[in-house]
Coordinates of C-alpha atoms and ligand atoms in Angstrom, one line a residue:
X28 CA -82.7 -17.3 13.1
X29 CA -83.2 -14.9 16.0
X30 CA -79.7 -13.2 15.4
X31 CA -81.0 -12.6 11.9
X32 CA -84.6 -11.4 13.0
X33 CA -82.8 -9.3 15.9
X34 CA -80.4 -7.8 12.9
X35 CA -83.4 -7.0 10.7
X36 CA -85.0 -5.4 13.3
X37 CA -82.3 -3.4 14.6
X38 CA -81.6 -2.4 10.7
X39 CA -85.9 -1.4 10.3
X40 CA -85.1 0.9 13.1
X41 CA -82.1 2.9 11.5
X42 CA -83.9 2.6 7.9
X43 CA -86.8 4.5 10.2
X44 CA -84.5 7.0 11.5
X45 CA -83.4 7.6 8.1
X46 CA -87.1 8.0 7.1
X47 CA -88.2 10.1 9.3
X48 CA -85.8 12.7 8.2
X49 CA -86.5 12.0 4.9
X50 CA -90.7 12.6 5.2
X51 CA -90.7 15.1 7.4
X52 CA -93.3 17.9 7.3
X53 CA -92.1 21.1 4.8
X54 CA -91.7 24.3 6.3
X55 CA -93.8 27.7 5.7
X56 CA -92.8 30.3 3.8
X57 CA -90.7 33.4 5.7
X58 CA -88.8 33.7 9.1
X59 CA -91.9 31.3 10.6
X60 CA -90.4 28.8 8.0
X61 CA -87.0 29.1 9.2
X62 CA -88.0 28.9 13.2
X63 CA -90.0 25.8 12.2
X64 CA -86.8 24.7 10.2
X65 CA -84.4 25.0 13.0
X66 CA -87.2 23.4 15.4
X67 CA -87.9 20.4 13.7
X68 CA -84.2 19.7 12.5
X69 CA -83.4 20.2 16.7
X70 CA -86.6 18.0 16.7
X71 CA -85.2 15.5 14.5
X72 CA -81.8 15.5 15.9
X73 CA -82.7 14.6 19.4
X74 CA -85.5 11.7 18.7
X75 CA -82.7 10.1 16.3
X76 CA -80.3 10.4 19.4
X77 CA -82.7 9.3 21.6
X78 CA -83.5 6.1 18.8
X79 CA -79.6 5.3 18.3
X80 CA -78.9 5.7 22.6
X81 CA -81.5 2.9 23.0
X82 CA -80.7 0.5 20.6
X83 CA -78.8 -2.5 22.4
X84 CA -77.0 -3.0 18.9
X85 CA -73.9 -1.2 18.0
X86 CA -74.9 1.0 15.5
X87 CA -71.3 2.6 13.1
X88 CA -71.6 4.8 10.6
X89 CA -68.3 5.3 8.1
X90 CA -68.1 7.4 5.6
X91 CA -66.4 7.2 1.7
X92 CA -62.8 7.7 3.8
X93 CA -63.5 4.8 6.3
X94 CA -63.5 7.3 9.1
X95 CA -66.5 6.7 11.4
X96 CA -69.1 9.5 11.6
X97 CA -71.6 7.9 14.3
X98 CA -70.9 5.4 17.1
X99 CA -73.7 4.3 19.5
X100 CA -73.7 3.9 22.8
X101 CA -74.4 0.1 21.5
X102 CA -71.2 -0.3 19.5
X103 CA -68.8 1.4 22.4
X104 CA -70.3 -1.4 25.3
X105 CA -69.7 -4.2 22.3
X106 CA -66.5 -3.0 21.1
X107 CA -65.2 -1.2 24.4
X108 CA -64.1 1.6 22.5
X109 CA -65.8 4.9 23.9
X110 CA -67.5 6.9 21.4
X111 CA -65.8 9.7 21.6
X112 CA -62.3 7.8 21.0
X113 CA -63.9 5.9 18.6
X114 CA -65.3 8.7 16.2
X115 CA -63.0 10.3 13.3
X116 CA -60.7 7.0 13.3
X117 CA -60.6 4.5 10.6
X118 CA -63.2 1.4 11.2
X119 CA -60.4 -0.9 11.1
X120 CA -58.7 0.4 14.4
X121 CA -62.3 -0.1 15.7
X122 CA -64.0 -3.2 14.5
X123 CA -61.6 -5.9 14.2
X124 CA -63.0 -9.0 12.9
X125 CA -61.7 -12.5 12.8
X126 CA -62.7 -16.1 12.4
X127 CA -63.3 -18.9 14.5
X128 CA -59.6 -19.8 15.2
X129 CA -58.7 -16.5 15.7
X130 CA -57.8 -15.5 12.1
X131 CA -57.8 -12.0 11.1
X132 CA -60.1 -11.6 8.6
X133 CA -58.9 -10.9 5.1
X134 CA -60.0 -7.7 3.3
X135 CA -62.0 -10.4 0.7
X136 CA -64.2 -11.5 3.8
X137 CA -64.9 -8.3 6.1
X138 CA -68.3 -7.4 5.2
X139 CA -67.4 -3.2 5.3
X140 CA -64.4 -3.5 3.1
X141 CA -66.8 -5.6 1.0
X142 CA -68.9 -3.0 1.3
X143 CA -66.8 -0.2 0.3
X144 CA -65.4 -1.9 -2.4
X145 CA -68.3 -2.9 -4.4
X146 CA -71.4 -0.8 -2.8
X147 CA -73.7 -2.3 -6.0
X148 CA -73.5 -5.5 -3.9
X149 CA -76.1 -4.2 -1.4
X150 CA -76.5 -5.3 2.0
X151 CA -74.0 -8.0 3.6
X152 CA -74.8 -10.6 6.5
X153 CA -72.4 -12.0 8.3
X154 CA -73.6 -14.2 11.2
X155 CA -70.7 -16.1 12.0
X156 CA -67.7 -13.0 12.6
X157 CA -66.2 -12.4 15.9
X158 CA -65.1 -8.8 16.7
X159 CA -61.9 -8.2 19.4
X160 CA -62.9 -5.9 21.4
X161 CA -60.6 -3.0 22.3
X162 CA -58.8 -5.1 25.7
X163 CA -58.3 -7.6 23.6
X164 CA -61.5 -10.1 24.4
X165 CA -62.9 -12.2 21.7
X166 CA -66.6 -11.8 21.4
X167 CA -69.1 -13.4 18.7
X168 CA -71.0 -11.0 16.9
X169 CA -73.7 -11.0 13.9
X170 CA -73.2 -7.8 11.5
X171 CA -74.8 -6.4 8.3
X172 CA -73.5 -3.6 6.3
X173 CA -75.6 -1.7 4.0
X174 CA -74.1 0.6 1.8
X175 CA -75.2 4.7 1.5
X176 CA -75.9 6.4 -1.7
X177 CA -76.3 10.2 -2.3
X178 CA -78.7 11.8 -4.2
X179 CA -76.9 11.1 -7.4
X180 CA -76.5 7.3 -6.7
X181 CA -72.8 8.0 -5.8
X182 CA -71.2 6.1 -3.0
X183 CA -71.4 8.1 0.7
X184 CA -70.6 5.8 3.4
X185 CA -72.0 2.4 5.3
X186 CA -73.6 1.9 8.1
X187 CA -72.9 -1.4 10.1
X188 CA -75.1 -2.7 12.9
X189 CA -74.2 -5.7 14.9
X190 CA -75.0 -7.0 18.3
X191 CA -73.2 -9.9 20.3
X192 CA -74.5 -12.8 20.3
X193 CA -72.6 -15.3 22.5
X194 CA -75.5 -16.4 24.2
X195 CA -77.2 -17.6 20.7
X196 CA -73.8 -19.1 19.5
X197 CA -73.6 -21.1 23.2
X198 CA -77.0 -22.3 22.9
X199 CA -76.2 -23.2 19.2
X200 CA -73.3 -24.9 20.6
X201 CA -75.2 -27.3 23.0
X202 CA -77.9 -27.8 20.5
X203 CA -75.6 -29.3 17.8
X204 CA -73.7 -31.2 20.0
X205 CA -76.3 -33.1 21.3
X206 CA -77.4 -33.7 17.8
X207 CA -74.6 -34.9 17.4
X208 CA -74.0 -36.9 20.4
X209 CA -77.5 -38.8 19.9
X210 CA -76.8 -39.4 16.5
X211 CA -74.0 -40.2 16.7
X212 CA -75.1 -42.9 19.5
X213 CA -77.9 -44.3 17.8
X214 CA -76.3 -44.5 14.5
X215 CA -74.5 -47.8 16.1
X216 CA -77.7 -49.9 16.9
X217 CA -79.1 -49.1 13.4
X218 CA -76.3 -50.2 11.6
X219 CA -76.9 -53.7 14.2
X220 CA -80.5 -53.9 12.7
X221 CA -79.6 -53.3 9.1
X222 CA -76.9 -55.9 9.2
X223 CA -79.2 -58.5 10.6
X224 CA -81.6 -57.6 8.4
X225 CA -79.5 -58.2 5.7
X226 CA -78.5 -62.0 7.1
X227 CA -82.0 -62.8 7.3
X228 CA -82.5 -62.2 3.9
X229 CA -79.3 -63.9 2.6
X230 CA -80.6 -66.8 1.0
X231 CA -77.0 -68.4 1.7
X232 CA -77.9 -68.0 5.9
X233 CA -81.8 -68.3 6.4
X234 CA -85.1 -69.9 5.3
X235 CA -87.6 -67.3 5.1
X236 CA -90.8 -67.2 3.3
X237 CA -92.1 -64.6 0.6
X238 CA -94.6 -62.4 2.5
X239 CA -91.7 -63.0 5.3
X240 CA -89.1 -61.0 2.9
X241 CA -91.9 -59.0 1.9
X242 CA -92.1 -57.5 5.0
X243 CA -88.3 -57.4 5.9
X244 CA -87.2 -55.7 2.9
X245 CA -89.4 -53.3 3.4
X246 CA -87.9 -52.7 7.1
X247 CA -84.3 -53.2 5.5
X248 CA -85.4 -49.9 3.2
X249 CA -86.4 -47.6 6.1
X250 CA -83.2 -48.9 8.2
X251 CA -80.9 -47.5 5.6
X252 CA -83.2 -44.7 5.5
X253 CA -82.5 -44.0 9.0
X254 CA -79.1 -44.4 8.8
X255 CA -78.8 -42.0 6.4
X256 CA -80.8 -39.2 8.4
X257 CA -78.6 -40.2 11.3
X258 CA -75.4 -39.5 9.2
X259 CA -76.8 -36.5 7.7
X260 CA -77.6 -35.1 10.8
X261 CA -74.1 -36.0 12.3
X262 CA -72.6 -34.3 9.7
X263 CA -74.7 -31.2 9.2
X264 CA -74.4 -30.3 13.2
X265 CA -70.3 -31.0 12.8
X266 CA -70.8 -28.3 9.4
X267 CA -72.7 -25.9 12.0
X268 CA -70.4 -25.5 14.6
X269 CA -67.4 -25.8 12.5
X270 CA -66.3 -29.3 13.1
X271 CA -66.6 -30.3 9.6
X272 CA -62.8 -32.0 9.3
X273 CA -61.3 -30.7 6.1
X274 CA -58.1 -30.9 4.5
X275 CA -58.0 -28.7 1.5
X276 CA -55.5 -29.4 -0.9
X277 CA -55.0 -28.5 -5.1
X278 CA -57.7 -30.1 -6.9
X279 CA -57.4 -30.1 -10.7
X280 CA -61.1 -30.6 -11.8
X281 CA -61.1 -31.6 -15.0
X282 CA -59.5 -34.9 -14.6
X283 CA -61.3 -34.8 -10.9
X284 CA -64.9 -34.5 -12.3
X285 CA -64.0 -36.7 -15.1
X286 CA -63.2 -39.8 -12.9
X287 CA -66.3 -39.1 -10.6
X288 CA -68.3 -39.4 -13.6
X289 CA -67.1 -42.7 -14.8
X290 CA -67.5 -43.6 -10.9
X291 CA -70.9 -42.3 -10.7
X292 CA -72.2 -44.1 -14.5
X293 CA -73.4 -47.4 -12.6
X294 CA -76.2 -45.7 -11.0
X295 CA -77.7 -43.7 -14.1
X296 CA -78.0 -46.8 -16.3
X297 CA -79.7 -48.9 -13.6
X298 CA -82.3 -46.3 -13.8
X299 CA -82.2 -46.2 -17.5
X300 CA -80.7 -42.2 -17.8
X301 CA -77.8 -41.2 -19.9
X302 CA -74.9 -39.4 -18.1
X303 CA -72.8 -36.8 -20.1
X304 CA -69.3 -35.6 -19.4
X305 CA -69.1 -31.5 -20.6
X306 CA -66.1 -29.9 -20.4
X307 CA -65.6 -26.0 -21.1
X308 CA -68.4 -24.0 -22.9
X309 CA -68.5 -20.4 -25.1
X310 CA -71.6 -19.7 -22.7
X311 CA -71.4 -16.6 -20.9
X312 CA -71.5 -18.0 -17.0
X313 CA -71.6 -16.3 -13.7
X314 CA -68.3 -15.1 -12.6
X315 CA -68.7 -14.1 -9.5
X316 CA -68.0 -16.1 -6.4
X317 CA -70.0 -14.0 -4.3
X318 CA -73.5 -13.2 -6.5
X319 CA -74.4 -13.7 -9.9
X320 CA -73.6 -11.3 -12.7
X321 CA -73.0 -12.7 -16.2
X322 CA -68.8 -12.2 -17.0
X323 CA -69.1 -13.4 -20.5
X324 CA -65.8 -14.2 -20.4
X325 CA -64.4 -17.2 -22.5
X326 CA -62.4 -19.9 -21.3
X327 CA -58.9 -19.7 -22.0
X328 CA -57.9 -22.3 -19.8
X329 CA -58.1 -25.9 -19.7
X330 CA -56.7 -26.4 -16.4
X331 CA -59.3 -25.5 -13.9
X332 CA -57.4 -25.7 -10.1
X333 CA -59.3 -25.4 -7.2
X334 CA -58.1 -25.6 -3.2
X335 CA -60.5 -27.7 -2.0
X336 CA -60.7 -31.3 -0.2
X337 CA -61.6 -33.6 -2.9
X338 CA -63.7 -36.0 -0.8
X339 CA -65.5 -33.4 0.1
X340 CA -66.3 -32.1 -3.0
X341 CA -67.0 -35.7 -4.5
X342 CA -70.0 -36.0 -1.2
X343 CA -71.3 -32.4 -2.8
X344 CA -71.2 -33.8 -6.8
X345 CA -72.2 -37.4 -5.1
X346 CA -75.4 -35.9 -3.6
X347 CA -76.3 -33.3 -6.2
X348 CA -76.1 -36.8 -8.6
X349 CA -78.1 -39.3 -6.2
X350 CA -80.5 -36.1 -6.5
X351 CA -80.5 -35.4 -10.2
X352 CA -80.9 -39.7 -10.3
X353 CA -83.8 -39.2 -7.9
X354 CA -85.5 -36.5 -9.5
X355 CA -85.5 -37.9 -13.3
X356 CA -87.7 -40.5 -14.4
X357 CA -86.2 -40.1 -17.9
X358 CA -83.6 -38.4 -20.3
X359 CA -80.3 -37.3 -19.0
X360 CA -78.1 -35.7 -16.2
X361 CA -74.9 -33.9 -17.8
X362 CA -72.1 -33.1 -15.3
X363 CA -70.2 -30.3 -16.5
X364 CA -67.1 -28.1 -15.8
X365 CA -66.4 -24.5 -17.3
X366 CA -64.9 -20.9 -15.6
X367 CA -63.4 -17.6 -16.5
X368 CA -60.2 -16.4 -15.1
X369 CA -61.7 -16.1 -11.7
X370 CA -63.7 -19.2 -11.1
X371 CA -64.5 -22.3 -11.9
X372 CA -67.7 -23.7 -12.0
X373 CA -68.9 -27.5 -12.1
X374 CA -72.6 -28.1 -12.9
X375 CA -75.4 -30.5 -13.1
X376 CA -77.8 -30.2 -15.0
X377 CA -81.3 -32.8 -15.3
X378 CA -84.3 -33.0 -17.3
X379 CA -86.6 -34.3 -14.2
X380 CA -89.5 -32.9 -12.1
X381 CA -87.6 -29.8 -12.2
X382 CA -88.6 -27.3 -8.7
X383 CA -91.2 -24.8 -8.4
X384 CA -89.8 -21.0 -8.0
X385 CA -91.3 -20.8 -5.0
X386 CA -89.4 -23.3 -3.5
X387 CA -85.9 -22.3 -4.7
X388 CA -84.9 -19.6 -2.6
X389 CA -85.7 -22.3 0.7
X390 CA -83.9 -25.0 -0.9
X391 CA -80.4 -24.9 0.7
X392 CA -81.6 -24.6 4.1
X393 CA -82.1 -27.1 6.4
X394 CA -84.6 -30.5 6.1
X395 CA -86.6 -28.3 3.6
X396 CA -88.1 -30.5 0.8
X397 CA -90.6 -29.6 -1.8
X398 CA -93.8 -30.9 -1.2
X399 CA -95.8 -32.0 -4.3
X400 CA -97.2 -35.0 -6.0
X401 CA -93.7 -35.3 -8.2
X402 CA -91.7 -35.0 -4.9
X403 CA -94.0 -36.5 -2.1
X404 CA -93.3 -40.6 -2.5
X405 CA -89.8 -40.3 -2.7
X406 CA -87.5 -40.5 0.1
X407 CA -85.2 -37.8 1.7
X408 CA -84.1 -36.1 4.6
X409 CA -83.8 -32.4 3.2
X410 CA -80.8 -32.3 4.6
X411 CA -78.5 -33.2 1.2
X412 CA -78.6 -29.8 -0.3
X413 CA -78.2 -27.7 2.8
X414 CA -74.8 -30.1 3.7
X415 CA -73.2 -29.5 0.4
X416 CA -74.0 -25.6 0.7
X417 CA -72.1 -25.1 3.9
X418 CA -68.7 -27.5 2.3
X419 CA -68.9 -24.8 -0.1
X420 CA -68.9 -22.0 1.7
X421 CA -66.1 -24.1 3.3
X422 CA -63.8 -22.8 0.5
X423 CA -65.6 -19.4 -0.3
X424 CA -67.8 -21.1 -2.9
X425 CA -71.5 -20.4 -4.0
X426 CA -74.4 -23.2 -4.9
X427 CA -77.3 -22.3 -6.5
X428 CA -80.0 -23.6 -8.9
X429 CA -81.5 -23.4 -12.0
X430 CA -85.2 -24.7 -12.8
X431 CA -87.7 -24.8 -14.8
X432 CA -90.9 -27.2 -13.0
X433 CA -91.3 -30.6 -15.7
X434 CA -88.1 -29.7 -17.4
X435 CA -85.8 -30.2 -15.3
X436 CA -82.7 -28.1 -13.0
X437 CA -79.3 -27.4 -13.2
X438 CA -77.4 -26.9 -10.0
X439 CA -74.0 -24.7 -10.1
X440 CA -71.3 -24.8 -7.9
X441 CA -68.5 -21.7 -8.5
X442 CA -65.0 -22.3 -6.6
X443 CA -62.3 -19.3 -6.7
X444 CA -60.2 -20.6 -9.1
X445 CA -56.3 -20.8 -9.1
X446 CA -54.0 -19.6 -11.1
X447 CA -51.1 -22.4 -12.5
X448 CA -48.4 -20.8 -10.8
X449 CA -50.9 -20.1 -7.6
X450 CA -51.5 -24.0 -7.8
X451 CA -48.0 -25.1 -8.5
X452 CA -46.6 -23.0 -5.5
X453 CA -49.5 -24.6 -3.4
X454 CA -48.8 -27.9 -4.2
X455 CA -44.5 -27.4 -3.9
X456 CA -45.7 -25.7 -0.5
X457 CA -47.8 -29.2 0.6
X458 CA -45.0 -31.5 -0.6
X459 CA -42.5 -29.3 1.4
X460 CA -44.7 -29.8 5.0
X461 CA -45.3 -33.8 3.8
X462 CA -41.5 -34.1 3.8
X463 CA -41.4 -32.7 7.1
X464 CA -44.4 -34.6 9.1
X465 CA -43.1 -37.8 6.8
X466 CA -39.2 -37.1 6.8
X467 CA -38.4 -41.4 6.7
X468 CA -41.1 -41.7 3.4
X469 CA -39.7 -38.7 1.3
X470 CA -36.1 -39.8 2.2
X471 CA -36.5 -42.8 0.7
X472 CA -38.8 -42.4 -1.8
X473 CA -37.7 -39.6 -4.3
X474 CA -40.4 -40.8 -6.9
X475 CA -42.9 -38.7 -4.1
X476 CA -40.8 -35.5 -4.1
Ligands
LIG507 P1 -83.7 -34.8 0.0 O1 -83.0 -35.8 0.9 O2 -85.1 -34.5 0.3 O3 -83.4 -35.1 -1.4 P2 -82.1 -32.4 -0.4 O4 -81.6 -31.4 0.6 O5 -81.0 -33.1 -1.2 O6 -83.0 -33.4 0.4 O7 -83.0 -31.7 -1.4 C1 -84.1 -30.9 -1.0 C2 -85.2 -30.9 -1.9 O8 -84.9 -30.3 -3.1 C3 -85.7 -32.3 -2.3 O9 -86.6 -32.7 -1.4 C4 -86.3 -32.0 -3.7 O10 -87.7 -31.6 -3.5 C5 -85.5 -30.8 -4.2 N1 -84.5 -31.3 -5.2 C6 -83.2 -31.5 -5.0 N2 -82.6 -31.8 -6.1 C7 -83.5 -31.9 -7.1 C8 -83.5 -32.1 -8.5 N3 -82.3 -32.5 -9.1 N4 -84.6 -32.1 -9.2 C9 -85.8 -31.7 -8.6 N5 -85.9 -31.4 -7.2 C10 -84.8 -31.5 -6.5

């Protein structure tokens, strides 16, 4: 939050700089116009120095080439490179970005080649990059690039601000973990509770009376609640600091979401819905990984390949069903897979309470819930949707929703899809590094080779 709010502000400060050259006052007419031109551009030139030389935040601007143009005195104490050094070379001797295990990152995930590449995108965040700094130190850092458009709308440059935020990502550190730690601790007494719970109201193993059960179920109901929140909360502090476990192998969706559906039918007829398997669709869908434009491409596969850890993805379909279960008093919930050549995307789609538009752009972010009569008796932590956002982002994924209030929602998920070959080299590559951790089993085995 206050990395963002610090990156906003430090971005309101070059978009003023940038204003005030645009705004400022019009010269007079004759030689007095052209000694009031010089003085306020010599104006203008120092209080935009004097601006950029006080902002804490490194502050880069590149131009069409890559080359950087500006480098405050902000970006040489982040990156170490002095700014005289630093200007006329290409950002990517400069700002050298890479994941939490050290990973370079790939031109698909820095936010400046993003930039350059596709300037209609807009603005890019990233809040969770760490820069190398020029002796070599890893340092975490927040950035957002905005891309710069001439007069005639054509591409000039980006300018990237970012600003080093270990302290924030320490502090987020110790704040998870002891999220994590404490719920992680008092998950074990609940689950005591709830188990005695249950004995006590086996018929089989006690003797209790009806306002007796009455009473206990109810406390049975808000154990499991709060086992739940315990377990959501363990595993949305692991997804924060990057301790989700995942082992992402090639998933094959279509028979994948088939089978979940058939697991998942039980719970739609207790409540009286009907539960639809749809598989490919002529409708145009959103392409993109990244943002939504429509591709209105048609499928031309059947085989939709994914890398991704299938239980993983079954606790993302798993909760946007208990949801879409939740949410509907009657009709249907359709699960659904479709794609293009790039993507593939599984839905889900309900005719419940639907959410207000209001609410939508809040709803992947954490324990937020919509608060209104159709929403307010039933049970939740807020935490569902926010969990199965960050799994996806897990394998450079989107989630988002589509609603209409008393009609219903659809929520989509789009994956980067994989080509056959791509998924057939994968999966030769994963039975190759089995055979090696598990030499005795493919030895003797050939029916797993
Ligand atoms: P919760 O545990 O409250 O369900 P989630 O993070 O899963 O938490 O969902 C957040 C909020 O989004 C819910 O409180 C609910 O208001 C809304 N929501 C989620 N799924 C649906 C749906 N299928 N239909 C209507 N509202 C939904």
């Amino acid at each position: 939050m206050n990395e963002s709010l610090i990156i906003y502000i430090g971005l309101g400060l070059v978009i003023v700089i940038l204003a005030f050259l645009l705004l400022r006052k019009r010269p007079k007419k004759g030689k007095q116009q052209n000694n009031n031109l010089e003085g306020n551009l010599q104006d203008e030139r120092q209080m935009s120095s004097i601006i950029l030389n006080a902002i804490e935040d490194g502050v880069m601007l590149i131009d069409k080439n890559n080359i950087i143009q500006l480098f405050n005195p902000g970006a040489a104490t982040i990156t170490g490179w002095p700014e005289n050094e630093a200007k006329s070379l290409d950002y990517k001797s400069v700002i050298k970005l890479v994941n939490d295990k050290g990973e370079a990152y790939s031109s698909d995930q820095d936010p400046l080649s993003k930039v350059v590449k596709d300037p209609e995108g807009g603005t890019i965040r990233d809040n969770n990059a760490n820069l190398t700094s020029r002796s070599g130190k890893i340092l975490p850092i927040s950035l957002s690039v905005s891309p710069l458009m001439n007069q005639k709308k054509q591409f000039s440059g980006a300018v990237a601000i970012f600003r080093d935020v270990t302290k924030e990502r320490l502090e987020e550190k110790q704040r998870s973990e002891f999220i994590s730690t404490a719920s992680h601790e008092m998950r074990t007494p609940v689950a005591a509770i709830e188990g005695y719970l249950a004995l006590a109201l086996n018929d089989k193993v006690s003797t209790i009376d009806t306002r007796a059960r009455e009473y206990l179920e109810k406390a049975h109901e808000s154990t499991q609640h709060l086992g739940k929140l315990f377990q959501d909360l363990l595993t949305s502090a692991k997804a924060e600091d990057g301790r989700l476990t995942s082992h992402p192998t090639v998933v094959e969706l279509g028979s994948f979401m088939e089978q979940l559906t058939n697991d998942l039918r039980f719970a739609a007829d207790k409540k009286g819905l009907a539960l639809e398997y749809s598989f490919g669709s002529n409708e145009t869908i959103d392409a993109t990984v990244g943002k939504g434009k429509p591709a209105g491409e048609k499928v031309i596969r059947p085989l939709y390949y994914v890398k991704a850890d299938p239980d993983r993805l079954r606790e993302v379909i798993t909760n946007l069903f208990d949801n879409a279960v939740k949410y509907t008093d009657q009709g249907k919930i359709t699960i659904g897979l479709t794609g293009d050549n790039q993507v593939a995307q599984m839905y889900l789609k309900d005719t419940g309470v639907g959410i207000p538009s209001e609410d939508i752009p809040h709803l992947f972010q954490k324990f937020y819930r919509v608060d209104n009569s159709a929403t307010r008796t039933i049970g939740g932590t807020g935490l569902g949707l926010y969990i199965c956002r960050k799994i996806v982002e897990l394998y450079q994924g989107r989630i988002w929703v589509e609603s209409t209030q008393g009609k219903g929602s659809t929520f989509f998920i789009n994956l980067p899809r994989l080509t056959t070959e791509k998924a057939e080299a994968e999966k030769r590559k994963e039975t190759a590094s089995n055979a090696v951790t598990n030499p005795i089993t493919s030895s003797t085995s050939p029916m797993l080779q």
